PDB file of C-alpha atoms in Angstrom:
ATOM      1  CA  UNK A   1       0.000   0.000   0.000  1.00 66.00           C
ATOM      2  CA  UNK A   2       1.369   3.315  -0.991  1.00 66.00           C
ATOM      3  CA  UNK A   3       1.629   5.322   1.907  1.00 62.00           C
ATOM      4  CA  UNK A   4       1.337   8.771   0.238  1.00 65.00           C
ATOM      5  CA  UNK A   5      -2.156   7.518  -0.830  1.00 91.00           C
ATOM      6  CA  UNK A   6      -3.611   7.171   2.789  1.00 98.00           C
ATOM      7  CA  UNK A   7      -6.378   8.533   3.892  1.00 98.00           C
ATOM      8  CA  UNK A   8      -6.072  10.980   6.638  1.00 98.00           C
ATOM      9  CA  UNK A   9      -8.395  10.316   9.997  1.00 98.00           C
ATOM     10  CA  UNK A  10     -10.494  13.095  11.092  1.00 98.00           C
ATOM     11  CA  UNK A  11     -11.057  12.761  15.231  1.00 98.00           C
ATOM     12  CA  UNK A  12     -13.861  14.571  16.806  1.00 98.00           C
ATOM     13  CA  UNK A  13     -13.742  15.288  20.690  1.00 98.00           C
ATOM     14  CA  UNK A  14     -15.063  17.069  23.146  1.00 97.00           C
ATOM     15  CA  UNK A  15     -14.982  16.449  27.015  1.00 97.00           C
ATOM     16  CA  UNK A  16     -13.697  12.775  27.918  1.00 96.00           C
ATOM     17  CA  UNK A  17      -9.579  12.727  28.071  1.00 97.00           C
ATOM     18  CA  UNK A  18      -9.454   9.323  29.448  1.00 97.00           C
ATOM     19  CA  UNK A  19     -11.971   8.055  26.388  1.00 97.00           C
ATOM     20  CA  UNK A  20      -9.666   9.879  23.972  1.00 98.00           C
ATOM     21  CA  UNK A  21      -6.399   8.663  25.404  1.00 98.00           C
ATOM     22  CA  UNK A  22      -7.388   5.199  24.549  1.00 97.00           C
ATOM     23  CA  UNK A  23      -8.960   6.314  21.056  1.00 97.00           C
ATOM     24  CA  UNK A  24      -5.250   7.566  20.166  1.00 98.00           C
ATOM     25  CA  UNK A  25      -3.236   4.647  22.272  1.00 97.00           C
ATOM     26  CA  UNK A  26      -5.065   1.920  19.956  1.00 97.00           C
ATOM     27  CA  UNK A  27      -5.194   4.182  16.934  1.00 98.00           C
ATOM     28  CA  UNK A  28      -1.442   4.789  16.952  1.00 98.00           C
ATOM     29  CA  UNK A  29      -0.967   0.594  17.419  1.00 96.00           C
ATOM     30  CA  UNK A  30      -2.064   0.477  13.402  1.00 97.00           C
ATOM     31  CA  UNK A  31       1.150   0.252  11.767  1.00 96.00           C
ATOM     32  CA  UNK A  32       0.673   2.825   9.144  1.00 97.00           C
ATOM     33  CA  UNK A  33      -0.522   5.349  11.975  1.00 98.00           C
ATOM     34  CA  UNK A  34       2.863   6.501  11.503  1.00 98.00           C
ATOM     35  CA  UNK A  35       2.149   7.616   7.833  1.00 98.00           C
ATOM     36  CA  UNK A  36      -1.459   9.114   8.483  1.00 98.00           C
ATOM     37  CA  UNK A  37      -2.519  12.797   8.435  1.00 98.00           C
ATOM     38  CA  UNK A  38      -4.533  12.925  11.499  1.00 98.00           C
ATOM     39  CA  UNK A  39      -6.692  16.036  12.076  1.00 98.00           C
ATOM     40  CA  UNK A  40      -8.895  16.512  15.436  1.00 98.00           C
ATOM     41  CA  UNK A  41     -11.433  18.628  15.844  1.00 98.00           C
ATOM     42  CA  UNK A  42     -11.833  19.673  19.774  1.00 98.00           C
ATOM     43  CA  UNK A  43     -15.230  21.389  20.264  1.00 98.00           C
ATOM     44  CA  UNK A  44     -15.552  24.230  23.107  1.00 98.00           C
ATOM     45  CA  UNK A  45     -17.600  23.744  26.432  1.00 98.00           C
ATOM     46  CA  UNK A  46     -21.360  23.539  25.884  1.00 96.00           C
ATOM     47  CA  UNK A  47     -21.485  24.394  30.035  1.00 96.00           C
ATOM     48  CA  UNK A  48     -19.377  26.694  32.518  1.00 97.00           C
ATOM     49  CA  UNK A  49     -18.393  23.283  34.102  1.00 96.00           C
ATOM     50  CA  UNK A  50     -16.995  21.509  30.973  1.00 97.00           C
ATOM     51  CA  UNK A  51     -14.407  24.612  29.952  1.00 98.00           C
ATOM     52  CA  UNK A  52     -11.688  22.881  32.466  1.00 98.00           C
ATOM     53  CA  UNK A  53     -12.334  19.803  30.826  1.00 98.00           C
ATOM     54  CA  UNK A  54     -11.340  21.494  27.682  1.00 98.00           C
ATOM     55  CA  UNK A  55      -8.445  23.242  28.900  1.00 98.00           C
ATOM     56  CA  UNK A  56      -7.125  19.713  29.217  1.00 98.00           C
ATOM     57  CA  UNK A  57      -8.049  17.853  26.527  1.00 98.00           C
ATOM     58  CA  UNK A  58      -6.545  21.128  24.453  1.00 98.00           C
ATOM     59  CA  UNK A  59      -3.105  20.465  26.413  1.00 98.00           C
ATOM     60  CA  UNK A  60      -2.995  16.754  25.558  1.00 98.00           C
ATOM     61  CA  UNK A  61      -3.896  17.316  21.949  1.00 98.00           C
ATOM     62  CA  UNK A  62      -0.486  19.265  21.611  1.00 98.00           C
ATOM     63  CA  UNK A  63       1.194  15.985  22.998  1.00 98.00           C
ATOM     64  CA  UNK A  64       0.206  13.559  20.560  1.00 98.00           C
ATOM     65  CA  UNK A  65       2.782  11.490  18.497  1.00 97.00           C
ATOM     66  CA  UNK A  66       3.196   9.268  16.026  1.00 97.00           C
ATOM     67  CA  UNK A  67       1.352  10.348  13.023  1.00 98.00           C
ATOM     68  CA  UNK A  68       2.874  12.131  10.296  1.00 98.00           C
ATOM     69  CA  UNK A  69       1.051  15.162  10.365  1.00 98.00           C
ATOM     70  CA  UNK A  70      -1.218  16.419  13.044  1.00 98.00           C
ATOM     71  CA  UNK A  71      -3.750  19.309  12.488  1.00 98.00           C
ATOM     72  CA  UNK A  72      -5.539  20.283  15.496  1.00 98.00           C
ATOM     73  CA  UNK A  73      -8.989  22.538  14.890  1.00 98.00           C
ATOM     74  CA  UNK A  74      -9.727  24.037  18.028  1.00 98.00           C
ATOM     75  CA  UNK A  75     -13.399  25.717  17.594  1.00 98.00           C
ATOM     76  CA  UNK A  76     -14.325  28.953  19.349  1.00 98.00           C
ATOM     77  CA  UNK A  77     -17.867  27.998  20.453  1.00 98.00           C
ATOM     78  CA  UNK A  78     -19.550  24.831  21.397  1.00 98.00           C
ATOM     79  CA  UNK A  79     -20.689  23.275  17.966  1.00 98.00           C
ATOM     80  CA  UNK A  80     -21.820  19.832  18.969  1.00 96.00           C
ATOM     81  CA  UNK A  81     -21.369  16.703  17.726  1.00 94.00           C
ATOM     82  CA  UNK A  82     -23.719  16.964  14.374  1.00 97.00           C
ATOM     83  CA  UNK A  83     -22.221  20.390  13.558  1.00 97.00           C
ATOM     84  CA  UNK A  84     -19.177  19.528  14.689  1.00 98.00           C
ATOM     85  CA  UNK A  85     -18.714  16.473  12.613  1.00 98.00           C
ATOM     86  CA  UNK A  86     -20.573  17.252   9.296  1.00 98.00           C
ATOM     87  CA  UNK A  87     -18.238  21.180   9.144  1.00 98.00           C
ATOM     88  CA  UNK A  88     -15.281  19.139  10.026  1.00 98.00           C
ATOM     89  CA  UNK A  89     -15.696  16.400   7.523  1.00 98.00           C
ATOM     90  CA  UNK A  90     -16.929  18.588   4.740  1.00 98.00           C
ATOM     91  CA  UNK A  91     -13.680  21.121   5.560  1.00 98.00           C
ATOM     92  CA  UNK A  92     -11.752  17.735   5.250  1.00 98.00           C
ATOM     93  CA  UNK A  93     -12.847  16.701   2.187  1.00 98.00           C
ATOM     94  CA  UNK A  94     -11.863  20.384   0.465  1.00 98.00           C
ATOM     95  CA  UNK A  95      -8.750  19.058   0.821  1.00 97.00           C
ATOM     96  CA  UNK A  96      -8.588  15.355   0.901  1.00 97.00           C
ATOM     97  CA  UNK A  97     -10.127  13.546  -1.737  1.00 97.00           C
ATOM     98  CA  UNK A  98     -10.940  10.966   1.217  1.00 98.00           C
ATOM     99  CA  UNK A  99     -11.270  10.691   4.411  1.00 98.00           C
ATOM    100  CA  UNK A 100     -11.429   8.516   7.825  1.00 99.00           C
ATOM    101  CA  UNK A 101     -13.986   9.310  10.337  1.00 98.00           C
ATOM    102  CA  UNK A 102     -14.007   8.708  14.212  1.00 98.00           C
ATOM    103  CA  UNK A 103     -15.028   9.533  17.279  1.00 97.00           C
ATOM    104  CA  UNK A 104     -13.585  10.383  20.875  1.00 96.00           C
ATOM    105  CA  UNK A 105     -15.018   7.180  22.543  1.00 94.00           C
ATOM    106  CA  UNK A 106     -13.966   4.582  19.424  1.00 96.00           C
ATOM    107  CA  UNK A 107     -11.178   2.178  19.999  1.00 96.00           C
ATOM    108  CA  UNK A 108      -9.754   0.435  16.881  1.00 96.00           C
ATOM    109  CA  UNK A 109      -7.756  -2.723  16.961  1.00 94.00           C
ATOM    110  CA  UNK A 110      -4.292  -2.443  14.810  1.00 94.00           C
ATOM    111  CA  UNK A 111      -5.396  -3.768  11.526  1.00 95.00           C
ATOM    112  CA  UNK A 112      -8.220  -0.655  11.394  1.00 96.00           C
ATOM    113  CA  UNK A 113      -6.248   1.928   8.926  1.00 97.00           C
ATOM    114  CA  UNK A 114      -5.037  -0.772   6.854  1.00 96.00           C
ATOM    115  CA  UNK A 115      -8.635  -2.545   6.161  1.00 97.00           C
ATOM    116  CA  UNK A 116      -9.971   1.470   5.673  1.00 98.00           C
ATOM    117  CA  UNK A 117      -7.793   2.097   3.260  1.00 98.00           C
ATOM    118  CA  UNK A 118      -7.915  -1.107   1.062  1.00 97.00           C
ATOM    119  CA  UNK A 119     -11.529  -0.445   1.403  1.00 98.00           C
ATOM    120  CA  UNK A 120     -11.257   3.592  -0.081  1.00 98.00           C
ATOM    121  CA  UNK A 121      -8.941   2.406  -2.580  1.00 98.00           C
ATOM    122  CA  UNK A 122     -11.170  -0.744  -3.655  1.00 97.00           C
ATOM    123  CA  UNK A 123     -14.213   1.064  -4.428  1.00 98.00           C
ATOM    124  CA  UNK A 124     -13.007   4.659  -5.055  1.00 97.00           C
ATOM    125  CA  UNK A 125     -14.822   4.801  -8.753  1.00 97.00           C
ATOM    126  CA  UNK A 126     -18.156   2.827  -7.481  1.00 98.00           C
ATOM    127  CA  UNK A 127     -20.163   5.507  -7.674  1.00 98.00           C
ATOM    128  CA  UNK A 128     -22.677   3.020  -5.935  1.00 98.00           C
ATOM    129  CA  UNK A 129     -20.518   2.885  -2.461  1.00 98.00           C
ATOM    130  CA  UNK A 130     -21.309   5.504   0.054  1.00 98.00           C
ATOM    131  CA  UNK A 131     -18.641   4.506   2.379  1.00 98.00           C
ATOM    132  CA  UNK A 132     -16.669   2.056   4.755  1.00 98.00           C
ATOM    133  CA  UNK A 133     -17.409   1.175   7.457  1.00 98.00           C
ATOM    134  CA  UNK A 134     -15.426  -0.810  10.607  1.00 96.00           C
ATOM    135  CA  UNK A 135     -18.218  -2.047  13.308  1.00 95.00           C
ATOM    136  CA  UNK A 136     -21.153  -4.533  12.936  1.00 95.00           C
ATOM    137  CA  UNK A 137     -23.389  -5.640  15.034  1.00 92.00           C
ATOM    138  CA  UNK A 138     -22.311  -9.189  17.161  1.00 90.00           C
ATOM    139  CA  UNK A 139     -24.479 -11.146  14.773  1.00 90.00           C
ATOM    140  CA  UNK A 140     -24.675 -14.878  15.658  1.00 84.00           C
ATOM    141  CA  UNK A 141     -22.767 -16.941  12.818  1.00 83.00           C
ATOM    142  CA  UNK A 142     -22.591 -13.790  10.601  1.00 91.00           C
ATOM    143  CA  UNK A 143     -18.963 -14.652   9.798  1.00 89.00           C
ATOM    144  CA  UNK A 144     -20.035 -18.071   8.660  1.00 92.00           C
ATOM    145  CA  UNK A 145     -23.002 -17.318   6.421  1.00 93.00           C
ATOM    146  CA  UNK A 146     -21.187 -14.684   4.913  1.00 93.00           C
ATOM    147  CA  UNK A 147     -19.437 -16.149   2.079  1.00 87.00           C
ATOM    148  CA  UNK A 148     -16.684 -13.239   1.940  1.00 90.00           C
ATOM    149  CA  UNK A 149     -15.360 -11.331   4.910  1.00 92.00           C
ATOM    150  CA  UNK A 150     -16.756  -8.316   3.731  1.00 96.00           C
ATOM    151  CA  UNK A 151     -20.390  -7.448   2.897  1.00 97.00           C
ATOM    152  CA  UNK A 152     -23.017  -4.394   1.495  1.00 98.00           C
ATOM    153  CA  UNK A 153     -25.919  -2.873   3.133  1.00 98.00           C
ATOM    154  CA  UNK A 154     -28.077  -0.289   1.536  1.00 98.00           C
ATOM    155  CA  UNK A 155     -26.922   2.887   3.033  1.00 98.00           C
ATOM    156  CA  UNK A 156     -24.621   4.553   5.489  1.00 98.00           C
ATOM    157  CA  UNK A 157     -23.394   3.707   8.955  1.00 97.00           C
ATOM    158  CA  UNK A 158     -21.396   5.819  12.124  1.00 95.00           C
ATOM    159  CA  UNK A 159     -18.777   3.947  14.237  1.00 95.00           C
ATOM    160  CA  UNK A 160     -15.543   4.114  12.521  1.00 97.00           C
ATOM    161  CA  UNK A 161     -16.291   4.756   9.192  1.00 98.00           C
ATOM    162  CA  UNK A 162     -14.615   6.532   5.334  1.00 98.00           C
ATOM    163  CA  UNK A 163     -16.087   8.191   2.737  1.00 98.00           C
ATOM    164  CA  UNK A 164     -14.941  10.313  -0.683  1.00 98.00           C
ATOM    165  CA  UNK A 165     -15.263  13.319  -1.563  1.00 98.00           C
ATOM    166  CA  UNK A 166     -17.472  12.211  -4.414  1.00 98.00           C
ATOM    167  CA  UNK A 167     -19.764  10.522  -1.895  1.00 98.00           C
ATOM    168  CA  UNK A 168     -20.392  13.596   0.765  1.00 98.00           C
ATOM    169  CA  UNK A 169     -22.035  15.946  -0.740  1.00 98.00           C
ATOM    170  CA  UNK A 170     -25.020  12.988  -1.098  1.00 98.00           C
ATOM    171  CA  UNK A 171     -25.533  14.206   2.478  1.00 98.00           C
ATOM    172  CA  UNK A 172     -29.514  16.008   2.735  1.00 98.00           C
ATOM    173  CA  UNK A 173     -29.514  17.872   6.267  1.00 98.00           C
ATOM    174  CA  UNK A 174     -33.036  18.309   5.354  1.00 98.00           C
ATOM    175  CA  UNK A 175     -34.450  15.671   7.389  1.00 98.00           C
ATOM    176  CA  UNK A 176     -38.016  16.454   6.938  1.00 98.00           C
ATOM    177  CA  UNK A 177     -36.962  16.467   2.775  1.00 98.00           C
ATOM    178  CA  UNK A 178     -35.914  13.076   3.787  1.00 98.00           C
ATOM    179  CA  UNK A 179     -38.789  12.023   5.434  1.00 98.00           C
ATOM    180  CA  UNK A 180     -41.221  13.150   2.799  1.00 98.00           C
ATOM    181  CA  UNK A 181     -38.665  11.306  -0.220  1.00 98.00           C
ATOM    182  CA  UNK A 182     -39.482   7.943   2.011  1.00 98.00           C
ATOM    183  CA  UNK A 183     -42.862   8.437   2.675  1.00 98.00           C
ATOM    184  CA  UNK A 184     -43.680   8.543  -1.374  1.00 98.00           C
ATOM    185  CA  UNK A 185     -41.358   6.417  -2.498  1.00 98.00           C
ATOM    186  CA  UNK A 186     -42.853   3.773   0.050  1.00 98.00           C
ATOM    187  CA  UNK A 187     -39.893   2.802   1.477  1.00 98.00           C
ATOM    188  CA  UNK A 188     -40.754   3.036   5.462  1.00 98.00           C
ATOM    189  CA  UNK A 189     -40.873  -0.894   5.400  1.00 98.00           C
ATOM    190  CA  UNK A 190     -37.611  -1.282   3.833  1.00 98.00           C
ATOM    191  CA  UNK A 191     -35.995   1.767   5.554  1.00 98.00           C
ATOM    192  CA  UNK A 192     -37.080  -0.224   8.995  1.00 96.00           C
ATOM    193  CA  UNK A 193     -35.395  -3.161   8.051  1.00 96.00           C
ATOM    194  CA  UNK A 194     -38.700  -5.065   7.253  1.00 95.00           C
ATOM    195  CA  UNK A 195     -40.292  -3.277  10.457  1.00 93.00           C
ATOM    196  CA  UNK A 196     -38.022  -4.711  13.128  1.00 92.00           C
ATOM    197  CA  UNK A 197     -36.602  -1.074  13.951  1.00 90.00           C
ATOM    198  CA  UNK A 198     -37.637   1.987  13.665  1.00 92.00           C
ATOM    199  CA  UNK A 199     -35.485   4.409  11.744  1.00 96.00           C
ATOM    200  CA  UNK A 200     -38.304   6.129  10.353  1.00 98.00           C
ATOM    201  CA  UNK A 201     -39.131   7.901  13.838  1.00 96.00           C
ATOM    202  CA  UNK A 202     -36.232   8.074  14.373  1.00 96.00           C
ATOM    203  CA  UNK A 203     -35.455  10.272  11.345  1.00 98.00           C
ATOM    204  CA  UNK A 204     -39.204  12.059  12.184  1.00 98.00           C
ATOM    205  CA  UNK A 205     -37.080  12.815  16.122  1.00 97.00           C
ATOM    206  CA  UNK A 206     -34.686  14.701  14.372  1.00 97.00           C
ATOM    207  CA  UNK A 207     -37.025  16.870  12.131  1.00 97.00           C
ATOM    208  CA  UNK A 208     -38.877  17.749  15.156  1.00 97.00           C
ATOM    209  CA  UNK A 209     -35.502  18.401  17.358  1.00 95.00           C
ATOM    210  CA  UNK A 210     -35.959  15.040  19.811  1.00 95.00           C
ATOM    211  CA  UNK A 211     -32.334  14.536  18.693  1.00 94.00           C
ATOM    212  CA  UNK A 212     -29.895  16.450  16.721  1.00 93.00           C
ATOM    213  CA  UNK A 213     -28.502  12.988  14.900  1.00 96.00           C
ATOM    214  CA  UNK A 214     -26.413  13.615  11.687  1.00 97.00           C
ATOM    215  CA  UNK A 215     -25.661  10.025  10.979  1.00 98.00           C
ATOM    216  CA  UNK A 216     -29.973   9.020  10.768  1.00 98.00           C
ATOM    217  CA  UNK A 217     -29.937  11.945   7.875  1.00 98.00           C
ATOM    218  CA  UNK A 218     -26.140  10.483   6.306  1.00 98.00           C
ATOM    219  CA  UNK A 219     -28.272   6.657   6.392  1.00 98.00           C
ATOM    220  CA  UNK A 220     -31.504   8.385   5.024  1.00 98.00           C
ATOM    221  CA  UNK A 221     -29.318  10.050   1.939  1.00 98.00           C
ATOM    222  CA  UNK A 222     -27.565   7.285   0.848  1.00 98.00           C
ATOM    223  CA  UNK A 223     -29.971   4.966   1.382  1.00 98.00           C
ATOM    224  CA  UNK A 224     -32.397   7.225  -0.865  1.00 98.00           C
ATOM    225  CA  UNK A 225     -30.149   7.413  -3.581  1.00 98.00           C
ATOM    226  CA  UNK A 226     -29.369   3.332  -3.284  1.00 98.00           C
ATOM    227  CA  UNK A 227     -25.684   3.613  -1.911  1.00 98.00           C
ATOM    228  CA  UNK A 228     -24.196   1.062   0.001  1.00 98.00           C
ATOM    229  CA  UNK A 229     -21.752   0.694   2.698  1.00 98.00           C
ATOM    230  CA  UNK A 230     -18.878  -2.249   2.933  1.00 98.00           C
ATOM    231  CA  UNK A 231     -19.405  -3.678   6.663  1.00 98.00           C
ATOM    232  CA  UNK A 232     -16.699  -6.384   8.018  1.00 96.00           C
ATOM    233  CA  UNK A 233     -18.218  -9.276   9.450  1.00 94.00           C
ATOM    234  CA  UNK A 234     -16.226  -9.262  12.799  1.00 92.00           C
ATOM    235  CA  UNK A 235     -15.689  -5.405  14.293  1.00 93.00           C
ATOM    236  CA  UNK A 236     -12.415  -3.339  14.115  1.00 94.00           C
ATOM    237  CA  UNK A 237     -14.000  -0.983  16.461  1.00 94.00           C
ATOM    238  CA  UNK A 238     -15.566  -0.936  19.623  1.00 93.00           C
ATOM    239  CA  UNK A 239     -17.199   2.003  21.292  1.00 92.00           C
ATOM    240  CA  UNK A 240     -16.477   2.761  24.911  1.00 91.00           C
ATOM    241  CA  UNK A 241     -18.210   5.571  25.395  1.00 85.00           C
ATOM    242  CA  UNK A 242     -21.820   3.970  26.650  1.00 71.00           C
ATOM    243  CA  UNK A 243     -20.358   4.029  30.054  1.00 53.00           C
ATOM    244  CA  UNK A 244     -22.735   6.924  31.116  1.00 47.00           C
ATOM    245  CA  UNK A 245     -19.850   9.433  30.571  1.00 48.00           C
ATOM    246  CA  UNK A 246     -21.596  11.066  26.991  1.00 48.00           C
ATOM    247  CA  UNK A 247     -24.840  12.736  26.342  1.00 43.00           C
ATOM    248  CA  UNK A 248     -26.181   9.769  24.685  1.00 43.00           C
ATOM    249  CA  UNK A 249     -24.956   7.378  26.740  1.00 42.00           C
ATOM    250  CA  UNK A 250     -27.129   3.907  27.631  1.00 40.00           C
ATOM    251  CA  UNK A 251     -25.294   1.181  28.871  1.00 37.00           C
ATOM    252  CA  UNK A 252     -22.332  -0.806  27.770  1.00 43.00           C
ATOM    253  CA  UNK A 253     -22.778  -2.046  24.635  1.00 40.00           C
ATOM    254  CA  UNK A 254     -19.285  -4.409  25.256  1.00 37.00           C
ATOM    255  CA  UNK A 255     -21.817  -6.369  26.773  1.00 37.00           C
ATOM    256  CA  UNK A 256     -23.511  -7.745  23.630  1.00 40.00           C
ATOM    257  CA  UNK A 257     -20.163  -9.805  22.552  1.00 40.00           C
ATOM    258  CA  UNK A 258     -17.958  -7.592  21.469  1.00 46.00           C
ATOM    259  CA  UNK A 259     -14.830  -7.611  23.585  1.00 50.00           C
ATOM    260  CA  UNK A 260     -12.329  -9.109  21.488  1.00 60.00           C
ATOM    261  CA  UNK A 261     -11.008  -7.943  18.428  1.00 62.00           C
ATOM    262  CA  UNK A 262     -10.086 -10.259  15.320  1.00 60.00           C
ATOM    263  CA  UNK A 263      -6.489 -11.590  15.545  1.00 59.00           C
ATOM    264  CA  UNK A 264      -5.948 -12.350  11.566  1.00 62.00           C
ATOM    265  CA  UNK A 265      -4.773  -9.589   9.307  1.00 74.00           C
ATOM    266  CA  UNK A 266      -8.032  -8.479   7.282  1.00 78.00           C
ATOM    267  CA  UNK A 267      -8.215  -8.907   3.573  1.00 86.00           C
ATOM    268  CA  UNK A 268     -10.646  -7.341   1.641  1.00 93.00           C
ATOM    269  CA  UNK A 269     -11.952  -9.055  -1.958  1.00 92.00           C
ATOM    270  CA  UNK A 270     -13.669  -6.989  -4.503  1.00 93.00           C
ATOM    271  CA  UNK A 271     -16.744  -7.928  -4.786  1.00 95.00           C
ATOM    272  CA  UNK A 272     -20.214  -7.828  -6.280  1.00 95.00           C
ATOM    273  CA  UNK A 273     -22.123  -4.273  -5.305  1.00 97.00           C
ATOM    274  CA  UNK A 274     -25.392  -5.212  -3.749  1.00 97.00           C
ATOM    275  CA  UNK A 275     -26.890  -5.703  -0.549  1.00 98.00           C
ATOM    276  CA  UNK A 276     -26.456  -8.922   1.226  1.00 97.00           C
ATOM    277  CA  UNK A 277     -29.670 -10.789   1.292  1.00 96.00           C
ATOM    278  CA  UNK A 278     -27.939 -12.814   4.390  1.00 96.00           C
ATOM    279  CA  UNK A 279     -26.789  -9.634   6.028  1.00 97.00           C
ATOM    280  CA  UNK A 280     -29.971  -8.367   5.957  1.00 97.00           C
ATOM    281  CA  UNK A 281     -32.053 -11.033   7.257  1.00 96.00           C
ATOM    282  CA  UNK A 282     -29.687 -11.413   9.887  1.00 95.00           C
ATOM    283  CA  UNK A 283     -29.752  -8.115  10.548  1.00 95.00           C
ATOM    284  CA  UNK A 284     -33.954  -8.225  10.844  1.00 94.00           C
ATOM    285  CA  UNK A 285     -33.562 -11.309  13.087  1.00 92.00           C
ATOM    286  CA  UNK A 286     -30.516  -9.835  15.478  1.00 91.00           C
ATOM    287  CA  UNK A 287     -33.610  -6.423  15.785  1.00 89.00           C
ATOM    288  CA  UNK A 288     -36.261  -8.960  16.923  1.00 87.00           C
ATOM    289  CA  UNK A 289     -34.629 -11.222  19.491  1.00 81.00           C
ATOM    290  CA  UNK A 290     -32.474  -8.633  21.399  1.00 70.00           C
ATOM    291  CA  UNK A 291     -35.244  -6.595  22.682  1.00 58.00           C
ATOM    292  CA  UNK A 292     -33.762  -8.184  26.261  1.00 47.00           C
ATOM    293  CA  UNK A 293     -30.326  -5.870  25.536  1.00 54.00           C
ATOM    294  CA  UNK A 294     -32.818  -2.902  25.127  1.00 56.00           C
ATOM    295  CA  UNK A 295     -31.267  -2.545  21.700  1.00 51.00           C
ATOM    296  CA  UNK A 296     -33.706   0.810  20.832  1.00 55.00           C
ATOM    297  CA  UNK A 297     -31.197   2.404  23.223  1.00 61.00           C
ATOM    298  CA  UNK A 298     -28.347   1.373  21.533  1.00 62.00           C
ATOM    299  CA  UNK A 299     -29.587   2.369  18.355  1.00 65.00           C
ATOM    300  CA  UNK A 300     -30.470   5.533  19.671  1.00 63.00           C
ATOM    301  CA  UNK A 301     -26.578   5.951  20.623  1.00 64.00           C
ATOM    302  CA  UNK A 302     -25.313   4.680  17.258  1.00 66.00           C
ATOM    303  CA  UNK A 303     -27.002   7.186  15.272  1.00 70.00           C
ATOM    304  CA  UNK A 304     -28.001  10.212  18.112  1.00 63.00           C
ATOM    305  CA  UNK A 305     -25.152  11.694  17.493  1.00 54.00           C
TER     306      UNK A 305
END
């Protein structure tokens, strides 16, 4: 892989140094950290009792080592997240003609830049593939029904995820736009993954300001235009962050399976662009049966954001 062709990793964070500490310990552990642009974007205090928090984080940001460029965008008011992240990656993307996405609370295992990267450069021309995208849900037996390691779903997704700059601006912040594109095209069903979530109210929260979630309106886009997003079928992410220390914290999703990391270097195959018929049913039956993990909350994490 040539290294001057890497994407660089955009890091958004706002209050939690111990969170990010471990989001940059396990980020730098990827072996072509060392040749990664890495710009963060630290948002200001939101409350009078977060600006020492900030001070902090601010100071360890000028610390960090081991990439080979760091840019460090420290904003002047509190944006929050969905500001935060759709000006940062779009300011990104100016420049880049790619770009890795994550969050403050996301730890990656050391094979995470390298399987981003083969993805971005795999499917750069599909004009069909919205993004990349590390985490998936700890499906039963997904990694055995799947014939290749790598899968699509119809589209986008939030934890540890790359896109192009050819694929952005498919972004609609209009979420009622979105809402009213679903409604007639009589896709609610198929949007809800055959009715066994709701992302439709979900997407209806946002338009009337129940949540301020970016990533419901990136799904909703692509989704509407028929993109699809590459999903591994074992994580190279985890989020730590549902530990009651965020905003949209729940509970700790670490609990549903996902503590280890895959061991084996991860290869990714060209391969036909079209949603997994497997993936999907799997995905319908993993919405059904975990009601006892109160999965509407984790949901509401993954894409409240």
């Amino acid at each position: 892989m040539n290294s001057t062709s890497l994407a660089p990793v955009a890091l958004f964070a706002y209050n939690r140094i111990e969170h990010l500490k471990l989001t940059i310990s396990n980020l730098k552990k990827n072996s072509l950290s060392k040749f990664t642009d890495l710009i963060i974007f630290s948002d200001n205090a939101k409350k009078s009792e977060d600006i020492e928090k900030i001070i902090k984080i601010r100071s360890y940001l000028k610390k960090i080592k081991g990439f080979k460029k760091i840019f460090i965008v420290e904003r002047n008011k509190n944006f929050g997240l969905s500001k935060n992240i759709i000006n940062g990656v779009t300011l990104v993307l100016k420049k880049y003609k790619k770009i890795i996405v994550l969050e403050d609370d996301l730890v990656v295992n050391k094979f995470f830049l390298k399987y981003m990267n083969q993805g971005l450069d795999l499917y750069k021309n599909n004009k069909e593939v919205a993004s990349i995208h590390a985490y998936v849900y700890p499906i039963p037996n997904l990694k055995n029904k799947i014939d290749n390691n790598t899968f699509f779903m119809r589209g986008a997704d939030c934890w540890g995820w790359a896109t192009w700059s050819r694929a952005w601006p498919n972004l609609n912040k209009n979420g009622k736009d979105l809402l009213k594109k679903i409604k007639k095209k009589k896709l609610i069903k198929n949007f809800n993954f055959n009715n066994s979530y709701d992302y439709y109210q979900m997407l209806q929260n946002q338009v009337d300001k129940k949540n301020d979630s970016w990533a419901i309106r990136w799904h909703a886009s692509c989704f509407l235009k028929n993109m699809f997003t590459l999903y591994p079928t074992t994580s190279l992410v985890k989020n730590i962050g549902i530990d009651k220390s965020g905003e949209n914290s729940r509970f700790d999703l670490l609990n549903l399976g996902n503590k280890k990391f895959i061991k084996t270097n991860y290869k990714i195959k060209k391969q036909q662009i079209a949603e997994s018929s497997i993936a999907r049913e799997l995905f319908e039956i993993f919405f059904r049966k975990k009601k006892f993990f109160r999965l509407k909350n984790i949901v509401k994490k993954i894409l409240n954001v």
